Short mmCIF file of C-alpha atoms in Angstrom, two decimals:
data_model
loop_
_atom_site.label_atom_id
_atom_site.label_comp_id
_atom_site.label_asym_id
_atom_site.label_seq_id
_atom_site.Cartn_x
_atom_site.Cartn_y
_atom_site.Cartn_z
CA MET A 1 67.36 91.38 40.13
CA THR A 2 67.65 90.57 36.46
CA TYR A 3 68.84 87.21 35.17
CA GLU A 4 72.25 88.68 34.29
CA GLU A 5 72.58 90.15 37.81
CA ILE A 6 71.76 86.81 39.39
CA VAL A 7 74.46 85.05 37.34
CA ALA A 8 77.02 87.79 38.11
CA TYR A 9 76.20 87.63 41.85
CA THR A 10 76.58 83.82 41.85
CA LYS A 11 79.98 84.09 40.10
CA LYS A 12 81.09 86.53 42.81
CA VAL A 13 80.04 84.20 45.64
CA VAL A 14 81.69 81.15 44.03
CA ALA A 15 84.93 83.06 43.37
CA ALA A 16 85.10 84.06 47.06
CA ALA A 17 84.78 80.44 48.26
CA ASP A 18 87.78 78.36 49.32
CA LEU A 19 87.83 75.54 46.77
CA LYS A 20 91.50 74.50 46.96
CA ALA A 21 90.82 71.50 49.16
CA TYR A 22 87.99 70.19 47.00
CA LYS A 23 88.85 67.15 44.91
CA GLY A 24 86.26 65.74 42.51
CA HIS A 25 83.56 66.86 40.15
CA LEU A 26 80.14 68.40 40.89
CA ALA A 27 77.74 70.03 38.47
CA ALA A 28 74.48 71.71 39.58
CA GLN A 29 71.92 73.48 37.41
CA ILE A 30 70.04 76.42 38.96
CA ASN A 31 66.52 77.19 37.77
CA ILE A 32 65.26 80.63 38.90
CA THR A 33 61.50 81.18 38.84
CA GLY A 34 59.64 84.46 38.93
CA GLU A 35 61.77 87.62 38.85
CA GLY A 36 64.99 87.10 36.81
CA GLU A 37 63.72 83.76 35.51
CA GLY A 38 66.31 81.60 33.74
CA ALA A 39 68.77 78.72 34.10
CA PHE A 40 72.53 78.59 34.62
CA TYR A 41 74.99 76.12 36.09
CA ILE A 42 77.76 75.87 38.69
CA GLU A 43 80.54 73.37 38.06
CA LEU A 44 83.28 72.38 40.52
CA ASN A 45 86.24 70.34 39.30
CA ASP A 46 89.31 69.56 41.45
CA GLY A 47 89.58 72.96 43.16
CA THR A 48 88.34 75.06 40.24
CA ALA A 49 84.87 76.52 39.63
CA ALA A 50 82.84 77.84 36.72
CA VAL A 51 79.48 79.64 36.54
CA GLU A 52 77.89 79.88 33.08
CA PRO A 53 74.45 81.07 31.84
CA TYR A 54 73.49 77.75 30.25
CA GLU A 55 71.71 74.54 31.01
CA TYR A 56 73.96 71.65 32.00
CA PHE A 57 72.70 68.37 30.60
CA ASP A 58 75.16 66.07 32.37
CA ARG A 59 74.35 67.53 35.79
CA ASP A 60 74.28 65.88 39.23
CA VAL A 61 71.36 67.89 40.63
CA ILE A 62 68.91 70.71 39.84
CA LEU A 63 68.02 73.43 42.38
CA GLN A 64 64.85 75.37 41.67
CA SER A 65 63.73 78.46 43.69
CA THR A 66 63.03 82.18 43.53
CA VAL A 67 65.91 84.66 43.40
CA SER A 68 65.40 85.79 47.01
CA VAL A 69 65.52 82.23 48.39
CA PHE A 70 68.54 81.28 46.27
CA THR A 71 70.56 84.37 47.25
CA ASP A 72 69.69 83.78 50.94
CA ILE A 73 71.07 80.23 50.61
CA LEU A 74 74.24 81.53 48.95
CA ASP A 75 74.71 84.13 51.72
CA GLY A 76 74.17 81.56 54.49
CA LYS A 77 71.02 83.33 55.69
CA LYS A 78 68.87 80.29 54.94
CA TYR A 79 69.75 76.63 55.18
CA PRO A 80 68.69 74.42 52.20
CA GLN A 81 66.81 71.98 54.46
CA GLU A 82 64.77 74.85 55.90
CA ALA A 83 63.86 76.01 52.39
CA LEU A 84 62.90 72.44 51.42
CA ASP A 85 60.65 72.09 54.49
CA ASN A 86 58.91 75.36 53.58
CA ASN A 87 58.53 74.31 49.93
CA GLU A 88 60.68 77.27 48.90
CA LEU A 89 63.28 75.03 47.24
CA ALA A 90 62.90 72.04 44.97
CA VAL A 91 65.74 69.55 44.53
CA ILE A 92 65.77 67.23 41.50
CA GLY A 93 68.45 64.56 41.45
CA ASP A 94 71.09 63.88 44.12
CA ALA A 95 70.04 65.87 47.20
CA GLU A 96 73.37 65.11 48.90
CA LYS A 97 75.20 66.84 46.05
CA ALA A 98 73.01 69.90 46.53
CA LEU A 99 73.92 70.07 50.24
CA GLU A 100 77.59 69.44 49.42
CA LEU A 101 77.58 72.36 46.97
CA VAL A 102 76.09 74.74 49.51
CA GLU A 103 78.58 73.71 52.22
CA ILE A 104 81.54 74.18 49.83
CA LEU A 105 80.37 77.66 48.81
CA LYS A 106 80.13 78.66 52.49
CA LYS A 107 83.83 78.10 53.05
CA LYS A 108 85.82 81.29 52.86
CA PRO A 109 89.60 81.43 52.60
CA ALA A 110 91.29 82.42 55.81
CA ALA A 111 92.36 86.04 55.76
CA LYS A 112 96.09 86.30 55.44
CA LYS A 113 97.61 87.96 58.41
CA ALA A 114 100.37 90.39 57.71
CA PRO A 115 103.54 89.21 59.40
CA ALA A 116 103.90 91.09 62.61
CA LYS A 117 106.83 93.41 62.53
CA LYS A 118 109.30 92.67 65.19
CA ALA A 119 109.70 95.63 67.37
CA GLU A 120 113.26 96.78 67.21
CA ALA A 121 114.81 95.97 70.49
CA LYS A 122 116.11 99.20 71.87
CA PRO A 123 119.15 98.88 74.03
CA ALA A 124 118.06 99.14 77.58
CA ALA A 125 119.04 102.42 79.11
CA LYS A 126 121.91 101.86 81.43
CA LYS A 127 120.96 102.57 84.90
CA ALA A 128 123.51 104.40 86.95
CA PRO A 129 124.54 102.20 89.83
CA ALA A 130 122.72 103.30 92.88
CA LYS A 131 125.06 105.06 95.24
CA LYS A 132 125.32 103.40 98.53
CA ALA A 133 124.36 105.74 101.25
CA GLU A 134 127.51 106.62 103.15
CA ALA A 135 127.23 105.22 106.58
CA LYS A 136 127.60 108.12 108.94
CA PRO A 137 129.35 107.30 112.21
CA ALA A 138 126.81 107.11 114.91
CA ALA A 139 126.93 110.17 117.13
CA LYS A 140 128.61 109.25 120.36
CA LYS A 141 126.34 109.68 123.23
CA ALA A 142 127.86 111.33 126.25
CA PRO A 143 127.65 108.97 129.19
CA ALA A 144 124.82 110.01 131.36
CA LYS A 145 126.13 111.69 134.51
CA LYS A 146 125.08 110.00 137.62
CA ALA A 147 123.20 112.37 139.83
CA GLU A 148 125.48 113.25 142.69
CA ALA A 149 124.08 111.80 145.82
CA LYS A 150 123.38 114.69 148.08
CA PRO A 151 123.82 113.96 151.78
CA ALA A 152 120.48 113.56 153.38
CA ALA A 153 119.44 116.68 155.22
CA LYS A 154 120.06 116.25 158.92
CA LYS A 155 116.96 115.97 160.86
CA THR A 156 116.31 118.97 162.97
CA GLU A 157 117.12 118.40 166.57
CA PRO A 158 114.15 117.46 168.63
CA ALA A 159 112.46 120.46 170.08
CA LYS A 160 113.62 121.00 173.57
CA LYS A 161 110.98 120.51 176.08
CA ALA A 162 109.96 123.76 177.67
CA GLU A 163 111.57 123.87 181.03
CA ALA A 164 108.91 123.53 183.60
CA LYS A 165 108.91 126.71 185.56
CA PRO A 166 108.22 126.27 189.24
CA VAL A 167 104.68 127.21 190.12
CA ALA A 168 104.55 130.66 191.63
CA LYS A 169 104.10 130.50 195.29
CA LYS A 170 100.74 131.60 196.50
CA ALA A 171 100.73 135.00 198.07
CA GLU A 172 100.80 134.75 201.71
CA PRO A 173 97.40 135.32 203.18
CA VAL A 174 96.77 138.89 204.16
CA LYS A 175 97.35 139.19 207.72
CA LYS A 176 94.31 140.34 209.50
CA ALA A 177 94.82 143.66 211.13
CA GLU A 178 95.01 143.16 214.67
CA VAL A 179 91.95 144.63 216.24
CA LYS A 180 93.00 146.61 219.13
CA PRO A 181 90.50 146.84 221.86
CA ALA A 182 88.93 150.29 222.01
CA THR A 183 89.87 152.23 224.97
CA VAL A 184 87.45 154.26 227.12
CA GLU A 185 88.97 157.41 225.86
CA THR A 186 88.45 156.63 222.30
CA LYS A 187 84.86 155.77 222.87
CA LYS A 188 84.25 159.11 224.51
CA ALA A 189 85.83 160.91 221.68
CA ALA A 190 83.67 159.10 219.17
CA VAL A 191 80.51 159.97 221.07
CA ALA A 192 81.48 163.57 221.18
CA THR A 193 82.09 163.81 217.43
CA ALA A 194 78.78 162.15 216.73
CA LYS A 195 76.97 164.66 218.79
CA LYS A 196 78.64 167.50 216.97
CA ASN A 197 77.59 166.14 213.67
CA VAL A 198 73.97 165.83 214.79
CA ALA A 199 73.95 169.33 216.08
CA LYS A 200 75.21 170.63 212.70
CA LYS A 201 72.47 168.90 210.83
CA VAL A 202 69.78 170.39 213.14
CA THR A 203 71.03 173.91 212.74
CA LYS A 204 70.98 173.60 209.04
#
């Protein structure tokens, strides 16, 4: 960065800071070494600020550093105490004023929020009243018919006992034929027939 660019960048950062609440006077001279070498000052006075490319003889403090370290401090990327500890920043004069300056430049005005538009209240759609379900008369139930009591079937008459038939009478014993005593005549006749029979057999 050139000297002119460093001054322009510092003006931009200071202009973006919220200085309205600051009351008092603070003047700091900035000495840039190396690239963009030169001196300029930042002055705060009751809520106003000025950045000019000159030395400020009636200053409160001098800050001396390279352009990269100074811009990092302005952007909040590096804290002044850290730069002091690393010998990247030299403070001549009131060190508290140097810290006060850095803290003031960090403050940014709160972004103004656009007033939220009130959503137009649309009239609520009228709901048709819910129709009550017509109560249907309960179907009358026919009284259950009592099952007609059937007369119990008559028990069949007890089987009649088979009439005991009288035992058949035993056949009368066969009467033995009466043996009649053979008479003398019959014997003679029998002997005669026997002889005839024998005689027939012989002749044959």
